[in-house]
CSV table of C-alpha atoms and ligand atoms in Angstrom, one decimal:
chain,number,residue,atom,x,y,z
N,1,MET,CA,246.1,-93.5,-102.7
N,2,SER,CA,249.7,-93.2,-101.6
N,3,GLU,CA,249.1,-90.3,-99.3
N,4,ARG,CA,246.2,-91.8,-97.5
N,5,VAL,CA,246.8,-92.9,-93.9
N,6,ALA,CA,245.3,-95.9,-92.2
N,7,LEU,CA,245.4,-96.6,-88.4
N,8,VAL,CA,245.3,-100.3,-87.6
N,9,THR,CA,244.9,-101.0,-83.9
N,10,GLY,CA,246.3,-104.3,-82.7
N,11,ALA,CA,248.7,-104.3,-85.7
N,12,SER,CA,251.1,-106.5,-83.6
N,13,GLY,CA,248.6,-109.4,-83.6
N,14,GLY,CA,247.7,-112.0,-86.2
N,15,ILE,CA,244.8,-110.3,-88.0
N,16,GLY,CA,246.0,-106.7,-87.4
N,17,ALA,CA,249.5,-107.5,-88.9
N,18,ALA,CA,247.9,-109.2,-91.9
N,19,ALA,CA,245.5,-106.3,-92.4
N,20,ALA,CA,248.4,-103.8,-92.2
N,21,ARG,CA,250.3,-105.8,-94.9
N,22,ALA,CA,247.3,-106.0,-97.2
N,23,LEU,CA,246.6,-102.3,-96.9
N,24,ALA,CA,250.3,-101.5,-97.4
N,25,ALA,CA,250.2,-103.6,-100.6
N,26,ASP,CA,247.2,-101.4,-101.7
N,27,GLY,CA,249.4,-98.3,-101.2
N,28,TRP,CA,248.2,-97.1,-97.8
N,29,ARG,CA,250.5,-95.4,-95.4
N,30,LEU,CA,250.2,-97.2,-92.1
N,31,ALA,CA,249.9,-96.1,-88.5
N,32,LEU,CA,250.6,-99.3,-86.6
N,33,HIS,CA,249.2,-99.5,-83.1
N,34,HIS,CA,250.6,-102.1,-80.7
N,35,ALA,CA,250.6,-102.7,-76.9
N,36,ARG,CA,253.0,-105.3,-75.6
N,37,SER,CA,254.3,-106.9,-78.9
N,38,ARG,CA,256.0,-105.3,-81.9
N,39,PRO,CA,254.1,-104.5,-85.1
N,40,PRO,CA,255.5,-105.5,-88.5
N,41,SER,CA,258.0,-103.2,-90.2
N,42,LEU,CA,256.5,-101.7,-93.3
N,43,PRO,CA,257.9,-99.0,-95.5
N,44,GLY,CA,256.7,-95.5,-94.6
N,45,SER,CA,254.8,-96.7,-91.6
N,46,ALA,CA,254.9,-95.4,-88.0
N,47,ALA,CA,254.4,-97.3,-84.8
N,48,PHE,CA,252.2,-96.1,-81.9
N,49,LYS,CA,252.1,-97.8,-78.5
N,50,ALA,CA,249.1,-97.6,-76.3
N,51,ASP,CA,247.2,-99.7,-73.8
N,52,LEU,CA,243.6,-99.2,-75.0
N,53,SER,CA,242.1,-100.4,-71.7
N,54,ARG,CA,243.2,-97.1,-70.2
N,55,PRO,CA,240.7,-94.2,-70.1
N,56,GLY,CA,241.7,-91.6,-72.6
N,57,ALA,CA,244.1,-93.8,-74.5
N,58,ALA,CA,242.0,-94.2,-77.6
N,59,ALA,CA,241.4,-90.5,-78.2
N,60,SER,CA,245.1,-89.8,-77.5
N,61,LEU,CA,246.1,-92.4,-80.0
N,62,VAL,CA,244.1,-90.8,-82.8
N,63,ARG,CA,245.5,-87.4,-82.0
N,64,ALA,CA,249.0,-88.7,-82.0
N,65,VAL,CA,248.6,-90.3,-85.4
N,66,VAL,CA,247.2,-87.1,-86.9
N,67,LYS,CA,249.9,-85.1,-85.3
N,68,ARG,CA,252.7,-87.3,-86.7
N,69,LEU,CA,251.3,-88.4,-90.1
N,70,GLY,CA,249.2,-85.3,-90.9
N,71,ARG,CA,245.8,-87.0,-91.6
N,72,LEU,CA,243.6,-90.0,-91.1
N,73,ASP,CA,241.5,-91.7,-93.8
N,74,LEU,CA,240.8,-95.1,-92.4
N,75,LEU,CA,240.5,-96.6,-88.9
N,76,VAL,CA,240.6,-100.3,-88.5
N,77,ASN,CA,239.3,-101.1,-85.0
N,78,ASN,CA,241.0,-104.5,-84.6
N,79,ALA,CA,242.7,-104.6,-81.2
N,80,GLY,CA,240.8,-107.0,-78.9
N,81,ALA,CA,241.1,-109.9,-76.5
N,82,VAL,CA,239.3,-112.1,-74.0
N,83,LEU,CA,240.4,-110.8,-70.6
N,84,GLY,CA,240.4,-113.0,-67.6
N,85,GLY,CA,238.4,-115.9,-68.9
N,86,THR,CA,236.7,-116.7,-65.6
N,87,ASP,CA,233.7,-119.0,-65.7
N,88,TYR,CA,230.4,-116.9,-65.7
N,89,LEU,CA,229.4,-118.0,-62.2
N,90,SER,CA,232.6,-116.5,-60.8
N,91,VAL,CA,233.3,-113.6,-63.1
N,92,THR,CA,233.8,-110.3,-61.2
N,93,GLU,CA,232.3,-107.0,-62.2
N,94,ARG,CA,235.8,-105.7,-62.7
N,95,GLU,CA,236.7,-108.5,-65.2
N,96,PHE,CA,233.4,-108.0,-67.1
N,97,ASP,CA,234.0,-104.2,-67.3
N,98,ALA,CA,237.6,-104.7,-68.5
N,99,ASN,CA,236.3,-106.8,-71.4
N,100,LEU,CA,233.8,-104.1,-72.3
N,101,ARG,CA,236.4,-101.4,-72.0
N,102,LEU,CA,238.9,-103.0,-74.4
N,103,ASN,CA,236.5,-104.5,-76.9
N,104,LEU,CA,233.7,-101.9,-77.0
N,105,THR,CA,234.5,-98.6,-75.3
N,106,ALA,CA,237.9,-98.3,-76.9
N,107,PRO,CA,236.7,-98.9,-80.5
N,108,PHE,CA,233.9,-96.4,-79.8
N,109,MET,CA,236.2,-93.7,-78.5
N,110,LEU,CA,238.7,-94.3,-81.4
N,111,ALA,CA,235.8,-93.9,-83.9
N,112,ARG,CA,234.5,-90.8,-82.2
N,113,GLU,CA,237.9,-89.1,-82.3
N,114,ALA,CA,238.5,-90.3,-85.9
N,115,PHE,CA,235.1,-88.8,-86.9
N,116,LYS,CA,236.5,-85.4,-86.1
N,117,VAL,CA,239.2,-85.7,-88.8
N,118,LEU,CA,238.0,-88.3,-91.3
N,119,PRO,CA,237.4,-86.6,-94.7
N,120,PRO,CA,234.5,-87.4,-97.0
N,121,GLY,CA,235.3,-90.9,-98.3
N,122,GLY,CA,236.9,-91.8,-95.0
N,123,ARG,CA,236.2,-95.2,-93.5
N,124,VAL,CA,236.0,-97.2,-90.3
N,125,VAL,CA,236.2,-101.0,-90.3
N,126,ASN,CA,235.4,-102.6,-87.0
N,127,VAL,CA,236.5,-106.2,-86.3
N,128,SER,CA,233.9,-108.1,-84.2
N,129,SER,CA,233.7,-111.9,-83.7
N,130,ILE,CA,231.6,-114.9,-84.4
N,131,ALA,CA,231.0,-114.7,-80.6
N,132,ALA,CA,228.6,-111.9,-81.3
N,133,LYS,CA,226.4,-114.5,-83.1
N,134,PHE,CA,226.8,-117.5,-80.8
N,135,GLY,CA,227.4,-115.7,-77.4
N,136,GLY,CA,230.9,-116.9,-76.8
N,137,SER,CA,231.8,-119.6,-74.2
N,138,PRO,CA,230.9,-119.6,-70.5
N,139,ARG,CA,234.3,-117.9,-70.1
N,140,SER,CA,233.9,-115.2,-72.7
N,141,MET,CA,230.4,-113.9,-72.2
N,142,ALA,CA,231.5,-110.3,-71.6
N,143,TYR,CA,233.8,-110.4,-74.7
N,144,ALA,CA,230.8,-111.8,-76.8
N,145,ALA,CA,228.5,-109.0,-75.5
N,146,ALA,CA,231.1,-106.4,-76.3
N,147,LYS,CA,231.5,-107.7,-79.9
N,148,ALA,CA,227.7,-107.8,-80.3
N,149,GLY,CA,227.8,-104.2,-79.1
N,150,LEU,CA,230.4,-103.3,-81.6
N,151,GLU,CA,228.2,-104.7,-84.4
N,152,ALA,CA,225.3,-102.5,-83.2
N,153,LEU,CA,227.7,-99.5,-83.0
N,154,THR,CA,228.7,-100.1,-86.6
N,155,VAL,CA,225.1,-99.4,-87.6
N,156,SER,CA,224.8,-96.3,-85.4
N,157,LEU,CA,228.1,-94.9,-86.6
N,158,ALA,CA,227.3,-95.7,-90.2
N,159,ARG,CA,224.1,-93.6,-89.8
N,160,GLU,CA,226.1,-90.7,-88.3
N,161,GLY,CA,228.8,-90.9,-91.0
N,162,ALA,CA,226.6,-91.2,-94.1
N,163,PRO,CA,225.7,-87.4,-94.4
N,164,ARG,CA,229.4,-86.6,-94.4
N,165,GLY,CA,230.5,-89.4,-96.7
N,166,VAL,CA,232.2,-91.5,-94.0
N,167,LEU,CA,231.5,-95.2,-94.3
N,168,VAL,CA,231.5,-97.6,-91.3
N,169,ASN,CA,231.4,-101.4,-91.6
N,170,CYS,CA,232.3,-104.4,-89.6
N,171,VAL,CA,234.1,-107.6,-90.4
N,172,ARG,CA,233.1,-110.6,-88.3
N,173,PRO,CA,235.8,-113.3,-88.2
N,174,GLY,CA,235.1,-116.9,-87.3
N,175,VAL,CA,237.7,-119.1,-85.8
N,176,ILE,CA,241.0,-117.7,-87.1
N,177,ASP,CA,244.4,-119.3,-86.6
N,178,THR,CA,246.3,-116.6,-84.7
N,179,PRO,CA,248.0,-116.2,-81.3
N,180,PHE,CA,244.5,-115.2,-80.0
N,181,HIS,CA,243.8,-118.9,-79.1
N,182,GLY,CA,247.1,-119.3,-77.1
N,183,LYS,CA,247.5,-122.6,-75.4
N,184,PHE,CA,243.9,-123.7,-76.3
N,185,ARG,CA,244.6,-124.0,-80.0
N,186,LYS,CA,245.0,-127.8,-80.1
N,187,ALA,CA,241.9,-128.3,-77.9
N,188,MET,CA,239.8,-126.5,-80.5
N,189,ARG,CA,239.6,-129.5,-82.9
N,190,PRO,CA,235.9,-130.3,-82.1
N,191,ARG,CA,235.0,-126.6,-82.5
N,192,VAL,CA,236.8,-126.5,-85.9
N,193,ALA,CA,234.9,-129.6,-87.0
N,194,LYS,CA,231.6,-127.6,-86.7
N,195,ILE,CA,232.8,-125.0,-89.3
N,196,PRO,CA,231.1,-125.8,-92.6
N,197,LEU,CA,234.4,-125.3,-94.5
N,198,LYS,CA,236.2,-127.6,-91.9
N,199,ARG,CA,239.2,-125.4,-91.2
N,200,MET,CA,240.3,-122.4,-89.2
N,201,GLY,CA,240.5,-119.2,-91.1
N,202,ARG,CA,243.8,-117.5,-91.9
N,203,ALA,CA,244.5,-114.0,-90.8
N,204,GLU,CA,244.9,-113.1,-94.5
N,205,ASP,CA,241.3,-114.2,-95.1
N,206,VAL,CA,240.1,-111.5,-92.7
N,207,ALA,CA,242.7,-109.0,-93.9
N,208,LEU,CA,241.6,-109.2,-97.5
N,209,MET,CA,238.0,-108.4,-96.5
N,210,VAL,CA,239.3,-105.4,-94.5
N,211,ALA,CA,241.3,-104.2,-97.5
N,212,HIS,CA,238.2,-104.7,-99.8
N,213,LEU,CA,236.0,-102.5,-97.6
N,214,ALA,CA,238.8,-99.9,-97.4
N,215,GLY,CA,239.2,-99.9,-101.2
N,216,PRO,CA,236.9,-99.1,-104.2
N,217,GLY,CA,235.0,-102.3,-103.6
N,218,GLY,CA,233.6,-100.7,-100.4
N,219,ASP,CA,232.5,-97.4,-102.1
N,220,PHE,CA,228.7,-98.2,-101.8
N,221,VAL,CA,228.8,-100.3,-98.6
N,222,THR,CA,228.1,-98.9,-95.1
N,223,GLY,CA,226.5,-100.2,-91.9
N,224,GLN,CA,227.1,-103.8,-92.8
N,225,VAL,CA,228.6,-106.8,-91.0
N,226,LEU,CA,230.6,-109.0,-93.4
N,227,CYS,CA,231.2,-112.5,-92.2
N,228,VAL,CA,234.6,-114.3,-92.7
N,229,THR,CA,233.6,-117.4,-90.9
N,230,GLY,CA,233.9,-120.4,-93.2
N,231,GLY,CA,230.1,-120.6,-93.4
N,232,GLU,CA,229.0,-120.1,-89.8
Q,301,NAP,N1,241.6,-115.2,-83.8
Q,301,NAP,C1,240.3,-115.4,-83.8
Q,301,NAP,O1,239.8,-116.6,-83.9
Q,301,NAP,C2,239.3,-114.3,-83.8
Q,301,NAP,C3,237.9,-114.6,-84.0
Q,301,NAP,C4,237.0,-113.6,-83.9
Q,301,NAP,C5,237.4,-112.3,-83.7
Q,301,NAP,N2,238.7,-112.0,-83.5
Q,301,NAP,C6,239.1,-110.6,-83.2
Q,301,NAP,O2,240.1,-110.2,-84.1
Q,301,NAP,C7,240.9,-109.1,-83.5
Q,301,NAP,C8,242.4,-109.5,-83.7
Q,301,NAP,O3,242.6,-110.8,-83.1
Q,301,NAP,P1,243.8,-111.7,-83.4
Q,301,NAP,O4,243.3,-113.1,-83.7
Q,301,NAP,O5,244.7,-111.1,-84.4
Q,301,NAP,O6,244.5,-111.8,-81.9
Q,301,NAP,P2,246.0,-111.5,-81.4
Q,301,NAP,O7,246.9,-112.1,-82.4
Q,301,NAP,O8,246.0,-112.0,-80.0
Q,301,NAP,O9,246.1,-109.9,-81.5
Q,301,NAP,C9,245.4,-109.1,-80.6
Q,301,NAP,C10,245.9,-107.7,-80.8
Q,301,NAP,O10,245.2,-106.8,-79.9
Q,301,NAP,C11,246.1,-106.1,-79.1
Q,301,NAP,N3,245.7,-105.8,-77.7
Q,301,NAP,C12,245.3,-106.8,-76.8
Q,301,NAP,N4,245.1,-106.2,-75.6
Q,301,NAP,C13,245.3,-104.8,-75.8
Q,301,NAP,C14,245.2,-103.7,-75.0
Q,301,NAP,N5,244.9,-103.7,-73.7
Q,301,NAP,N6,245.5,-102.5,-75.5
Q,301,NAP,C15,245.8,-102.4,-76.8
Q,301,NAP,N7,245.9,-103.4,-77.7
Q,301,NAP,C16,245.7,-104.6,-77.2
Q,301,NAP,C17,247.4,-106.9,-79.1
Q,301,NAP,O11,248.5,-106.1,-78.9
Q,301,NAP,P3,249.9,-106.6,-78.2
Q,301,NAP,O12,250.1,-108.0,-78.8
Q,301,NAP,O13,250.9,-105.6,-78.8
Q,301,NAP,O14,249.8,-106.6,-76.8
Q,301,NAP,C18,247.4,-107.5,-80.5
Q,301,NAP,O15,247.9,-106.6,-81.4
Q,301,NAP,C19,240.4,-109.0,-82.1
Q,301,NAP,O16,239.5,-108.0,-81.9
Q,301,NAP,C20,239.7,-110.3,-81.8
Q,301,NAP,O17,238.7,-110.2,-80.8
Q,301,NAP,C21,239.7,-113.0,-83.5
């Protein structure tokens, strides 16, 4: 496994960094994508900076990884964010589109480019959100729609990948304790109280599911959405 290369997008964030560490522990060589923050420092890894909201950035990123590391065996489509956060009655078309671009278009373009180089046994793991199930808040409808779209894309891509032995799955995190929640973290207590397991998830909880799908445990799994949601 030591020669195999995994690209983790958003590796500078909570879940992405944890996924990168879990994959490194399993012997993967990491391509660590980041935008404004720094990714973790892992032996043998290489960092790649890109704003995935920009047209063409996703395909360029995959090409840069293959050029520098020689191959690609696993794509973890993890980068994502709620952009703007304007209430739905005021949200602009531009803000709505920006959320779709980062959370749906970019993962699709990354996967499309990856499909050109992934070998048989290659994998894509998409990171969606519990928002795909509940529809998000009035300030994150576009994000929720994008994540629901990503879950649908997982099924389409799994169908396309199957004949060539490429497996595509999705991990759906619930409420996870990462910088994603920013200044709203404390205000989330009532939301956390609704989670059957009565706590926020840890980034590692999600990371271990990503690593499981990337490893031998995922050999006969494709087109699925795995929930790491504390029971939601
Ligand atoms: N935390 C949760 O409760 C939760 C729940 C459900 C789903 N998720 C999903 O899990 C994934 C990871 O979230 P997280 O909790 O780890 O959040 P996070 O700590 O805020 O990390 C988000 C990552 O996405 C990257 N990113 C943001 N905007 C980008 C852009 N325009 N171009 C490229 N990269 C960009 C960030 O890069 P920089 O920091 O380098 O800018 C960062 O690495 C996201 O897809 C998120 O939607 C999170």
